[in-house]
PDB file of C-alpha atoms in Angstrom:
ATOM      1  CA  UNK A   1      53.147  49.816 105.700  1.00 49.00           C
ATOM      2  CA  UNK A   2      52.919  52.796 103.123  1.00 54.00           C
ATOM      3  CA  UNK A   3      54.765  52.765 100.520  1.00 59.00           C
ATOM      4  CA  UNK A   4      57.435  55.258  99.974  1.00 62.00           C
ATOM      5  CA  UNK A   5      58.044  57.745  97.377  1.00 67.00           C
ATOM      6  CA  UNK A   6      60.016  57.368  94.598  1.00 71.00           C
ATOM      7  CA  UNK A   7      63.327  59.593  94.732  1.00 68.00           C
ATOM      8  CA  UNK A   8      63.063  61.710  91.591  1.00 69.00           C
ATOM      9  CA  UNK A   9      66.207  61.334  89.921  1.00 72.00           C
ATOM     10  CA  UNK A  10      68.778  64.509  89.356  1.00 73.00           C
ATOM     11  CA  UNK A  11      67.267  64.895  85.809  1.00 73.00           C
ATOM     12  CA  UNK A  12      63.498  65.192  87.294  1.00 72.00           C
ATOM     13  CA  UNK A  13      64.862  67.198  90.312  1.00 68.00           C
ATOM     14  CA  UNK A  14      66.706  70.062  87.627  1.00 71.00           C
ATOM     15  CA  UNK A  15      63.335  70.207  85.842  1.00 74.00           C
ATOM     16  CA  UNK A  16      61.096  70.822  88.661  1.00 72.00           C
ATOM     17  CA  UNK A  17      63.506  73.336  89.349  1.00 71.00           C
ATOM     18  CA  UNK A  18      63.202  74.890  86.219  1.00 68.00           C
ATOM     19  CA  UNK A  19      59.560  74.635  85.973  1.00 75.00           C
ATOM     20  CA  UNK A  20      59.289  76.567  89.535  1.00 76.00           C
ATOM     21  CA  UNK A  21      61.858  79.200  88.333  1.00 75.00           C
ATOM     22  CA  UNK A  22      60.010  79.610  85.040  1.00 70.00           C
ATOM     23  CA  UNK A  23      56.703  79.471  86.345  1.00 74.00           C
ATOM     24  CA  UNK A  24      58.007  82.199  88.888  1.00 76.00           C
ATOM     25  CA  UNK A  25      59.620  84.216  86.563  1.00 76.00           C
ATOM     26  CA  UNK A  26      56.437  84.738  84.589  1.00 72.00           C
ATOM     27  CA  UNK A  27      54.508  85.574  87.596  1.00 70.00           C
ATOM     28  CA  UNK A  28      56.454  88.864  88.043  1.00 67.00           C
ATOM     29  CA  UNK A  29      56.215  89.524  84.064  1.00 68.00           C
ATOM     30  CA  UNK A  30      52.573  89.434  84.578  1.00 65.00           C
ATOM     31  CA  UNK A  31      52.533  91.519  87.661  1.00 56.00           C
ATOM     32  CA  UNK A  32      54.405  93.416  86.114  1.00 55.00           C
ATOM     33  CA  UNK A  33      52.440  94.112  83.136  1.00 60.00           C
ATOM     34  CA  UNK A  34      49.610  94.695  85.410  1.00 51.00           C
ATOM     35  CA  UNK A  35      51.598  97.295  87.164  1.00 50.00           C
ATOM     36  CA  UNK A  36      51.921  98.988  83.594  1.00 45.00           C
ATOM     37  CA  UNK A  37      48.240  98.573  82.725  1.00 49.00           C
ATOM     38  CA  UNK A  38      47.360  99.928  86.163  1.00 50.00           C
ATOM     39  CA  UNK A  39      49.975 102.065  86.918  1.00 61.00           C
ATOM     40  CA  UNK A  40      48.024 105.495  85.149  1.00 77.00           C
ATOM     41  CA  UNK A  41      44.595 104.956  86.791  1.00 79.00           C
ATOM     42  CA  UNK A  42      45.899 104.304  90.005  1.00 82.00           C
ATOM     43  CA  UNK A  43      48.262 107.055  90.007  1.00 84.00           C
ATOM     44  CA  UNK A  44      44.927 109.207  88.930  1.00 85.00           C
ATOM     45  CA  UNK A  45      42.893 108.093  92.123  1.00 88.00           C
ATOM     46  CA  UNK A  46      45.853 109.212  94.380  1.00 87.00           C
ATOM     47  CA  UNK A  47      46.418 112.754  92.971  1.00 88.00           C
ATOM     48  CA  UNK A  48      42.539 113.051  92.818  1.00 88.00           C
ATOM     49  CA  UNK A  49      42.385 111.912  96.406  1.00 88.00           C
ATOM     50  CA  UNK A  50      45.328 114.272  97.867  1.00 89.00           C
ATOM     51  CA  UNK A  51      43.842 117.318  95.707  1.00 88.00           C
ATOM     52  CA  UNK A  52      40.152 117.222  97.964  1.00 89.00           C
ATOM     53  CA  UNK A  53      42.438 116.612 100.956  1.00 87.00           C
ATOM     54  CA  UNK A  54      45.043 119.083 100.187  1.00 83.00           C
ATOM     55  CA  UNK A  55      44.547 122.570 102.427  1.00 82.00           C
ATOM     56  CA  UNK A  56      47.550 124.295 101.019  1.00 85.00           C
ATOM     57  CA  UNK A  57      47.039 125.967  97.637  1.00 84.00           C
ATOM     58  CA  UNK A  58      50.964 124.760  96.582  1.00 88.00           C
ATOM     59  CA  UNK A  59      50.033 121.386  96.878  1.00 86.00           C
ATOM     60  CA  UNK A  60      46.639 121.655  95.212  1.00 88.00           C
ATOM     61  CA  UNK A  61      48.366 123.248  92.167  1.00 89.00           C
ATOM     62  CA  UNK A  62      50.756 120.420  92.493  1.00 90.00           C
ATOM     63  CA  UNK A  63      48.438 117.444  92.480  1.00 89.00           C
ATOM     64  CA  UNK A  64      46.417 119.429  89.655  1.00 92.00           C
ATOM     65  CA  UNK A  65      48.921 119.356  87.266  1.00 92.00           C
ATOM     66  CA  UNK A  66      49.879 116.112  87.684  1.00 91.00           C
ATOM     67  CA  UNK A  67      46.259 114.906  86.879  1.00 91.00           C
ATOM     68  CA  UNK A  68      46.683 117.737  84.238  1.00 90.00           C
ATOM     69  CA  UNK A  69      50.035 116.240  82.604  1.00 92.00           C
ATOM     70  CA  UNK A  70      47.655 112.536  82.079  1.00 89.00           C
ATOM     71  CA  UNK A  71      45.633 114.645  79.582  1.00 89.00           C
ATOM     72  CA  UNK A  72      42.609 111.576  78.324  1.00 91.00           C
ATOM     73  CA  UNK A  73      43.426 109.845  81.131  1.00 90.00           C
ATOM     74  CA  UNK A  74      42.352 111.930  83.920  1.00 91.00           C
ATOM     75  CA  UNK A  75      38.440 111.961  82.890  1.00 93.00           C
ATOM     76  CA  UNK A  76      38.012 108.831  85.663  1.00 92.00           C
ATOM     77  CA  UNK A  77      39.404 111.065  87.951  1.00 92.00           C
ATOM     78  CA  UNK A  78      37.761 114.284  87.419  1.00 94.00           C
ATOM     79  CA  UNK A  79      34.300 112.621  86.927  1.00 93.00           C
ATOM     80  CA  UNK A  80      35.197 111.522  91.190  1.00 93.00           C
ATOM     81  CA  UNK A  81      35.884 115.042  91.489  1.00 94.00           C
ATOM     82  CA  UNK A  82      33.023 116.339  89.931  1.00 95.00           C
ATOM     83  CA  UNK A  83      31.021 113.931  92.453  1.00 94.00           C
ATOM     84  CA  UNK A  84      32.087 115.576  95.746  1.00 94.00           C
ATOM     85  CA  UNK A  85      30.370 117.721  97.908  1.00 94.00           C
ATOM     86  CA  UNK A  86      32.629 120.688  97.551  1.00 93.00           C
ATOM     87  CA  UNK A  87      32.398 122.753  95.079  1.00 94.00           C
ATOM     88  CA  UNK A  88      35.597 124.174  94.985  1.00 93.00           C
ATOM     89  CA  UNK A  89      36.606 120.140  94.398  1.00 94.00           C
ATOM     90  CA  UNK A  90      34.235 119.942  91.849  1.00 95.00           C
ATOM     91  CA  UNK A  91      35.761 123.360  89.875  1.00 95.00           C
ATOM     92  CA  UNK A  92      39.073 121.283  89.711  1.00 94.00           C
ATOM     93  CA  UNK A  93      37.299 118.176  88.254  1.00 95.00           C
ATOM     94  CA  UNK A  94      35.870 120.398  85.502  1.00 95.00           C
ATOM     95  CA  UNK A  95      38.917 122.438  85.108  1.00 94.00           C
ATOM     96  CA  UNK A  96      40.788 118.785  84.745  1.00 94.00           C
ATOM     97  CA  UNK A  97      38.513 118.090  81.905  1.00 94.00           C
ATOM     98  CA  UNK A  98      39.689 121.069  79.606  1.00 93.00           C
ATOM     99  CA  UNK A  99      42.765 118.546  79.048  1.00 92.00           C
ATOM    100  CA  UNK A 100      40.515 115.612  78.226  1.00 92.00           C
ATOM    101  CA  UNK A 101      39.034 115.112  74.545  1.00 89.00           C
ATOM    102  CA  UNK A 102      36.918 111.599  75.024  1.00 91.00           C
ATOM    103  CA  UNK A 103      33.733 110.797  74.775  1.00 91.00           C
ATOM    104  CA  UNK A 104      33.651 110.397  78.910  1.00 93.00           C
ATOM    105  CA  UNK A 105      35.182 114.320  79.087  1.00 93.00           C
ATOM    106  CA  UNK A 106      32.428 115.861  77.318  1.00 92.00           C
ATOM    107  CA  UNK A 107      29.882 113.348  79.099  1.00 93.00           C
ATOM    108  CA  UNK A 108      31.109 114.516  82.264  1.00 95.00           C
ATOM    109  CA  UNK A 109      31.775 118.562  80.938  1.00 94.00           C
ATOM    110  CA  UNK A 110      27.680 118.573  79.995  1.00 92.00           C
ATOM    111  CA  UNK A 111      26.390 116.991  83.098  1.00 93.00           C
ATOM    112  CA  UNK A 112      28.474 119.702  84.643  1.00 94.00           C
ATOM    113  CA  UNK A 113      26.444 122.420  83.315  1.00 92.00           C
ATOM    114  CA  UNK A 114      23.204 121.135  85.680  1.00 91.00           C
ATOM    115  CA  UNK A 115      25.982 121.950  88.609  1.00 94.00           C
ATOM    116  CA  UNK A 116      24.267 124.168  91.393  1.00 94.00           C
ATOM    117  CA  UNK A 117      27.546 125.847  91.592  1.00 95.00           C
ATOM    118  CA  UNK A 118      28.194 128.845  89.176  1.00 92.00           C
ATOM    119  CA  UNK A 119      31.948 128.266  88.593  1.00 93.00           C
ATOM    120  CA  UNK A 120      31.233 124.723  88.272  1.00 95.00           C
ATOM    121  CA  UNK A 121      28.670 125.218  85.071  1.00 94.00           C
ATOM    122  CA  UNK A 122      31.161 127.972  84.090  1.00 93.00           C
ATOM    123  CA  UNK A 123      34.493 126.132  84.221  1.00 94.00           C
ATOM    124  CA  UNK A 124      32.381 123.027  81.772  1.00 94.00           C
ATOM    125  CA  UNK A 125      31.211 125.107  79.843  1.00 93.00           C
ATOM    126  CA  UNK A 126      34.684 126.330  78.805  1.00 92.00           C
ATOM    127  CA  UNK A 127      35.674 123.090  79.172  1.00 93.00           C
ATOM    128  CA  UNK A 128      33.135 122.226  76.371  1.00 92.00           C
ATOM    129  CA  UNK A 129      35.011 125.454  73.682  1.00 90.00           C
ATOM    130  CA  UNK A 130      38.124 123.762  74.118  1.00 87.00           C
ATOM    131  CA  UNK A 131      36.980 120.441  72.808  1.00 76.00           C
ATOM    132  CA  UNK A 132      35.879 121.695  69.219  1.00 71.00           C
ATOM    133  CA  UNK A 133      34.055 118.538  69.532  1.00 82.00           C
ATOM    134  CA  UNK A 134      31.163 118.740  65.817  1.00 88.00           C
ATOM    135  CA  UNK A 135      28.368 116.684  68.548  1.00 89.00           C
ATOM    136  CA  UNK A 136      29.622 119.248  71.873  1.00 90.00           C
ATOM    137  CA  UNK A 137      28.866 121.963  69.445  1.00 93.00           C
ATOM    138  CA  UNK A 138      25.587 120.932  68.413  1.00 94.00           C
ATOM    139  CA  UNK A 139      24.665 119.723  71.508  1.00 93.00           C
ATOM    140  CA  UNK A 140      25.474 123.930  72.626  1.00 95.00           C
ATOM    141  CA  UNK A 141      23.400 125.259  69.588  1.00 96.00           C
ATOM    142  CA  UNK A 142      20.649 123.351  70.722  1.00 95.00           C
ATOM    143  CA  UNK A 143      20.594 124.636  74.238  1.00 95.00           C
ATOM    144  CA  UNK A 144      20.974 128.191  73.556  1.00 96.00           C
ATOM    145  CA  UNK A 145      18.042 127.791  70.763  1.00 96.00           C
ATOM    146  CA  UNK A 146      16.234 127.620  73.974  1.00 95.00           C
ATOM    147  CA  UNK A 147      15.920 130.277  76.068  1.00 95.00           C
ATOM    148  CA  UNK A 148      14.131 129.079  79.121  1.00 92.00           C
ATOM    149  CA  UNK A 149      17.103 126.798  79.305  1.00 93.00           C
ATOM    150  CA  UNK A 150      19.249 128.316  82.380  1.00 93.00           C
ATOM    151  CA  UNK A 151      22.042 127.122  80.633  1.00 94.00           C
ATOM    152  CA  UNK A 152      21.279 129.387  77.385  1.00 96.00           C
ATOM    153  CA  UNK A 153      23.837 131.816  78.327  1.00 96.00           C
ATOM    154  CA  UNK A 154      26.267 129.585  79.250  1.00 95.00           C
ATOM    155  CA  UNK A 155      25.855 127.687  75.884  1.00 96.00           C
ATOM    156  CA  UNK A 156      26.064 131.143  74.126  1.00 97.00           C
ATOM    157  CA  UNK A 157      29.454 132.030  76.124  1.00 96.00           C
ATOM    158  CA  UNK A 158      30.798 128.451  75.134  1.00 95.00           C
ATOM    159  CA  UNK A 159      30.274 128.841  70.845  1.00 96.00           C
ATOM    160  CA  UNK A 160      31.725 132.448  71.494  1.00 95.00           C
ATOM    161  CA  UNK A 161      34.800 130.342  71.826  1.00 93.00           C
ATOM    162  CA  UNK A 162      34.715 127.798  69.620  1.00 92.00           C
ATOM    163  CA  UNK A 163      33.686 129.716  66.690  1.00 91.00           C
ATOM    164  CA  UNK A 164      32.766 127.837  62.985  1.00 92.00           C
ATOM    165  CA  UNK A 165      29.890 128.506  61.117  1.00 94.00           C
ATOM    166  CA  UNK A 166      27.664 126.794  62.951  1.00 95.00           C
ATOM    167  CA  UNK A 167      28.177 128.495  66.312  1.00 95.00           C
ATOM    168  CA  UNK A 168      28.091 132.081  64.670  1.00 96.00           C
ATOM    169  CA  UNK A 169      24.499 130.979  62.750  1.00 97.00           C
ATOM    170  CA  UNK A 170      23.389 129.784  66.111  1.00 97.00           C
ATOM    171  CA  UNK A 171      24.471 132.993  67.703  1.00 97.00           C
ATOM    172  CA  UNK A 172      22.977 135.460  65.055  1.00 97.00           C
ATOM    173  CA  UNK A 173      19.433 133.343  65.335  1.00 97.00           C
ATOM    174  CA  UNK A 174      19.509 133.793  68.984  1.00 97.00           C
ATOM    175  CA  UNK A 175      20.463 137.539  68.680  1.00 97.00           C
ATOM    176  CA  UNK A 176      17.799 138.006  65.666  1.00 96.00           C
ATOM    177  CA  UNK A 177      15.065 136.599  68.394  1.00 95.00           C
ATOM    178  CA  UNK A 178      16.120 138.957  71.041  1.00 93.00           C
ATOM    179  CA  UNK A 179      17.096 136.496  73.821  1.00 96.00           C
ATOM    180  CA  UNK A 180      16.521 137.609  77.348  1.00 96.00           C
ATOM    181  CA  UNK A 181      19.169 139.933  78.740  1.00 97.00           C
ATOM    182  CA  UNK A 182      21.407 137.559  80.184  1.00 96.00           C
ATOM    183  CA  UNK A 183      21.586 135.541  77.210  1.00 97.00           C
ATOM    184  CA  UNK A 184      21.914 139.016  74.688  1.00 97.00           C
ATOM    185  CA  UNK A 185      24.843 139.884  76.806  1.00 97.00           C
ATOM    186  CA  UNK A 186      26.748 136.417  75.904  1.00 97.00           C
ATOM    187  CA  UNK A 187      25.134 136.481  72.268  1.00 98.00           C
ATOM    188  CA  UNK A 188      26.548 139.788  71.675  1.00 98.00           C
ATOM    189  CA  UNK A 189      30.019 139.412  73.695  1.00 97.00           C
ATOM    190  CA  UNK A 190      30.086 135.895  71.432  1.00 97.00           C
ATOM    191  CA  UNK A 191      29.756 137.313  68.225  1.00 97.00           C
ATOM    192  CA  UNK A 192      32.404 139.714  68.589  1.00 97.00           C
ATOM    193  CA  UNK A 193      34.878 137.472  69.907  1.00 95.00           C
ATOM    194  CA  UNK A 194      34.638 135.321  66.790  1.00 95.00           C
ATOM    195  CA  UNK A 195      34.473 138.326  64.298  1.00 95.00           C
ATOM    196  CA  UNK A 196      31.075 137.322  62.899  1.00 96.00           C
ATOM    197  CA  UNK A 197      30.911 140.045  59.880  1.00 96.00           C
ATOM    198  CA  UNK A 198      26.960 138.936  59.289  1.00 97.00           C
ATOM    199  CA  UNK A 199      26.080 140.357  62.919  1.00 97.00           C
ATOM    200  CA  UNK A 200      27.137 144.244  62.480  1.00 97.00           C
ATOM    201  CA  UNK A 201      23.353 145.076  61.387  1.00 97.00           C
ATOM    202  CA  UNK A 202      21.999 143.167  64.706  1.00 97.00           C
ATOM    203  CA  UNK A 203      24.903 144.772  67.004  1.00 97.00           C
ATOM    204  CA  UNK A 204      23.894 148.383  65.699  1.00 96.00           C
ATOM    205  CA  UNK A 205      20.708 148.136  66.526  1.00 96.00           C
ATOM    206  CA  UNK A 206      22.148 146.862  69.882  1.00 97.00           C
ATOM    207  CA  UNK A 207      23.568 150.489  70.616  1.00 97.00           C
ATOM    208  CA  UNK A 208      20.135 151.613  71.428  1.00 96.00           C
ATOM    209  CA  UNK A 209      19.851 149.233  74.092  1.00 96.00           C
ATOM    210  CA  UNK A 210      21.006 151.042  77.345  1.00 96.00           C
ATOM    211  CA  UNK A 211      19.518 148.126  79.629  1.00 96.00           C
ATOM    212  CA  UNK A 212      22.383 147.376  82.229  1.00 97.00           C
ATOM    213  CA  UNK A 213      24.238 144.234  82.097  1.00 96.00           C
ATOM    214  CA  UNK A 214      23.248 142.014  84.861  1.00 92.00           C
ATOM    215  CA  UNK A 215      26.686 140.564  85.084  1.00 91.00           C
ATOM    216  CA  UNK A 216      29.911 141.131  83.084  1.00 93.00           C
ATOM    217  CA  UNK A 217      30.213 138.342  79.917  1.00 95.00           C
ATOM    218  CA  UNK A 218      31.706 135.024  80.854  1.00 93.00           C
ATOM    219  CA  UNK A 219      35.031 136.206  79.016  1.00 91.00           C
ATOM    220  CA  UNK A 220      35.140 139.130  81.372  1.00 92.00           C
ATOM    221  CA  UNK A 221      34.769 137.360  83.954  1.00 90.00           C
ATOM    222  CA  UNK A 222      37.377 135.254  83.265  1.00 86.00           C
ATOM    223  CA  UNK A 223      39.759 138.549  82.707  1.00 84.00           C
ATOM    224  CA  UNK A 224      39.359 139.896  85.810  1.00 82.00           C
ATOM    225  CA  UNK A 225      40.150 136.208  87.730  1.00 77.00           C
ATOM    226  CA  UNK A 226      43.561 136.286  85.267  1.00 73.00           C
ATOM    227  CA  UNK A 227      44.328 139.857  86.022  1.00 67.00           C
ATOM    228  CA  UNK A 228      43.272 139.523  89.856  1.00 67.00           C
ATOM    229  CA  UNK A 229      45.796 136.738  89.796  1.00 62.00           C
ATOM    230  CA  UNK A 230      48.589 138.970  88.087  1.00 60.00           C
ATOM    231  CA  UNK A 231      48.049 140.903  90.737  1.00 57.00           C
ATOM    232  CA  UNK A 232      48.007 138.511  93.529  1.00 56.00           C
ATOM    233  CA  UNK A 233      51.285 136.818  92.371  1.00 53.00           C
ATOM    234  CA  UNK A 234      54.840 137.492  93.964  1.00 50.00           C
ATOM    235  CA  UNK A 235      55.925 140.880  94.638  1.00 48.00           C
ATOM    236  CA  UNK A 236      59.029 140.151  92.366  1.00 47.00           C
ATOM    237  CA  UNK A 237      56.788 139.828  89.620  1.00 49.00           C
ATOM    238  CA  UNK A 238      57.787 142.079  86.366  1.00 51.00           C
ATOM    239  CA  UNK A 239      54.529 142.409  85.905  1.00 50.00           C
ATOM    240  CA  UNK A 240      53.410 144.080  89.496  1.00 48.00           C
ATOM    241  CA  UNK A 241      54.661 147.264  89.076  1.00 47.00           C
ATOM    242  CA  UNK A 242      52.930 147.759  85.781  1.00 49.00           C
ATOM    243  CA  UNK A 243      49.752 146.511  87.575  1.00 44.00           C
ATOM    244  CA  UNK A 244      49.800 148.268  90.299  1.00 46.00           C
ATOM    245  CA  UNK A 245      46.482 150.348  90.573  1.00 46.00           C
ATOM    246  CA  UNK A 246      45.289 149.649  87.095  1.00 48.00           C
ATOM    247  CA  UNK A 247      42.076 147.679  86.903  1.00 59.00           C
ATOM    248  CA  UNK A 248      40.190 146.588  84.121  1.00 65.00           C
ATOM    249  CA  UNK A 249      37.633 148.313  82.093  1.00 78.00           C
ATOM    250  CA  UNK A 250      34.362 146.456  81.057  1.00 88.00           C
ATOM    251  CA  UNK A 251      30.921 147.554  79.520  1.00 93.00           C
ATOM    252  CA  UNK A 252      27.840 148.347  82.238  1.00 94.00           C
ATOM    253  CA  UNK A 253      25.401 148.335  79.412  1.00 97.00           C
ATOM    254  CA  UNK A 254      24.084 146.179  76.067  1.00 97.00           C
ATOM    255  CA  UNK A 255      24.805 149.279  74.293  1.00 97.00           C
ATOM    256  CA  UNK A 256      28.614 149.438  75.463  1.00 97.00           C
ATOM    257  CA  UNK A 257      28.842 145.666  74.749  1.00 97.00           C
ATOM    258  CA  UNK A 258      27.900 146.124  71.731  1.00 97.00           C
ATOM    259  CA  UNK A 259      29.921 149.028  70.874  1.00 97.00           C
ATOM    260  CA  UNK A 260      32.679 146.986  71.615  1.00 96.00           C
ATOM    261  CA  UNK A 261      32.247 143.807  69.644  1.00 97.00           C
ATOM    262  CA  UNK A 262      31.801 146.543  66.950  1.00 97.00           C
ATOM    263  CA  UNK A 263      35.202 147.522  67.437  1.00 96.00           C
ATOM    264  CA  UNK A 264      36.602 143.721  67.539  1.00 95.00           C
ATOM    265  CA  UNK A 265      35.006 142.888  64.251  1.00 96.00           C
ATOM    266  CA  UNK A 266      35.483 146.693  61.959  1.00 93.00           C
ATOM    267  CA  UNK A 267      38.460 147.263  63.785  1.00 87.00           C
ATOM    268  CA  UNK A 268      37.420 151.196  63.903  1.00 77.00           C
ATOM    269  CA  UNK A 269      37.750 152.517  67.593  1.00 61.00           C
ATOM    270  CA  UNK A 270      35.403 155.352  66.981  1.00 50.00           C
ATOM    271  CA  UNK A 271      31.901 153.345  67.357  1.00 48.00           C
TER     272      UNK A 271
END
């Protein structure tokens, strides 16, 4: 016959109990404190996930600025975004990273200037002015240095914004080695954004250039999407009726460009 097994005693039986109780109470403080750890990242994936799914432009602007409000912590995210096959996806994933400043952001921002989407390249390459970032900004200077780079321009557009010393020495060398056209456009638009006093010599010599701008500078660009969007917006808007029929006015020529970026750094209107 078997032998039976002792009956713990009331003492033993209370702490069993208590080791089960304890034992489960610290099972929920550690899923908890998972839930905490995880909470962020997971809560990235699922706004990520609803914004490529999302048809309806209020939701999309929803589940953007929610990635938006994580700031560093939606670079996971937007790198999965930058990964999909549309490239209206991959515009938000670059957008996303304007609000990021880590090391993974500006990885992510300069692979996204090899995007074979325009307003991809364009939207990381603003992405990359925000970030004031010393190794972003000499990782720019080095691309615009050269020209066969299809990414010059871009590069040229991008220290237009962030300005600094080295960005406007970088931008009077390129100008000084007459880029091609593209690039000139940016160089020149660049210069005059940041008020570079050193490039008024190089810009007057630019009024004899009457070559037609093959697009409108990046910063123009991004002008008329603002003001299409002003115009675009609710009826009720104060600003509508102001807008109505205006449009913008942008140089068609180097010359004009430069004429203007004249104006932005003298301040006289009559160049």
């Amino acid at each position: 016959m078997s032998e039976s097994r002792p009956v713990p005693s009331p003492q033993e039986a209370e702490r069993r109990a208590d080791r089960r109780m304890y034992a489960a109470i610290g099972g929920l403080v550690i899923a908890w404190a998972l839930v905490l750890v995880f909470r962020t990242p997971i809560q990235a994936r699922y706004w990520a996930w609803q914004l490529t799914r999302s048809d309806e432009s209020n939701w999309q602007r929803h589940y953007f600025h929610r990635l938006a409000s994580l700031q560093d912590a939606c670079a996971p995210a937007a790198g999965s975004l930058l990964r999909h096959a549309r490239p209206e996806v991959r515009r938000n994933g670059a957008t996303l990273l304007h609000y990021a400043r880590t090391p993974e952001a500006r990885r992510l921002l300069l692979a996204g200037l090899s995007d074979p989407d325009a307003g991809v390249r364009e939207a990381a390459a603003m992405g990359l002015a925000v970030n004031h970032d010393a190794e972003v900004q000499e990782a720019l200077c080095e691309i615009l240095a050269d020209f066969r780079s299809p990414n010059a321009a871009l590069a040229a557009a991008a220290l237009g914004r962030m300005g600094g010393d080295r960005a406007s020495a970088a931008l009077l060398d390129a100008l000084n080695r007459e880029p091609p056209l593209e690039v000139k456009a940016e160089v020149i638009d660049g210069l005059g954004q940041i008020r570079v006093a050193e490039a008024v010599p190089l810009l007057e010599a630019a009024l004899r250039d009457d070559r037609p701008l093959p697009a409108p500078p990046l910063s123009d660009r991004l002008a008329q999407g603002a003001f299409a969007a002003l115009l675009t917006g609710p009826a009720t808007a104060p600003s509508a009726a102001r807008l109505a029929g205006a449009e913008l006015e942008l140089p068609a020529t180097i010359s004009a460009l430069a004429a203007r970026s004249l104006r932005l750094i003298t301040g006289q209107g009559g160049l």
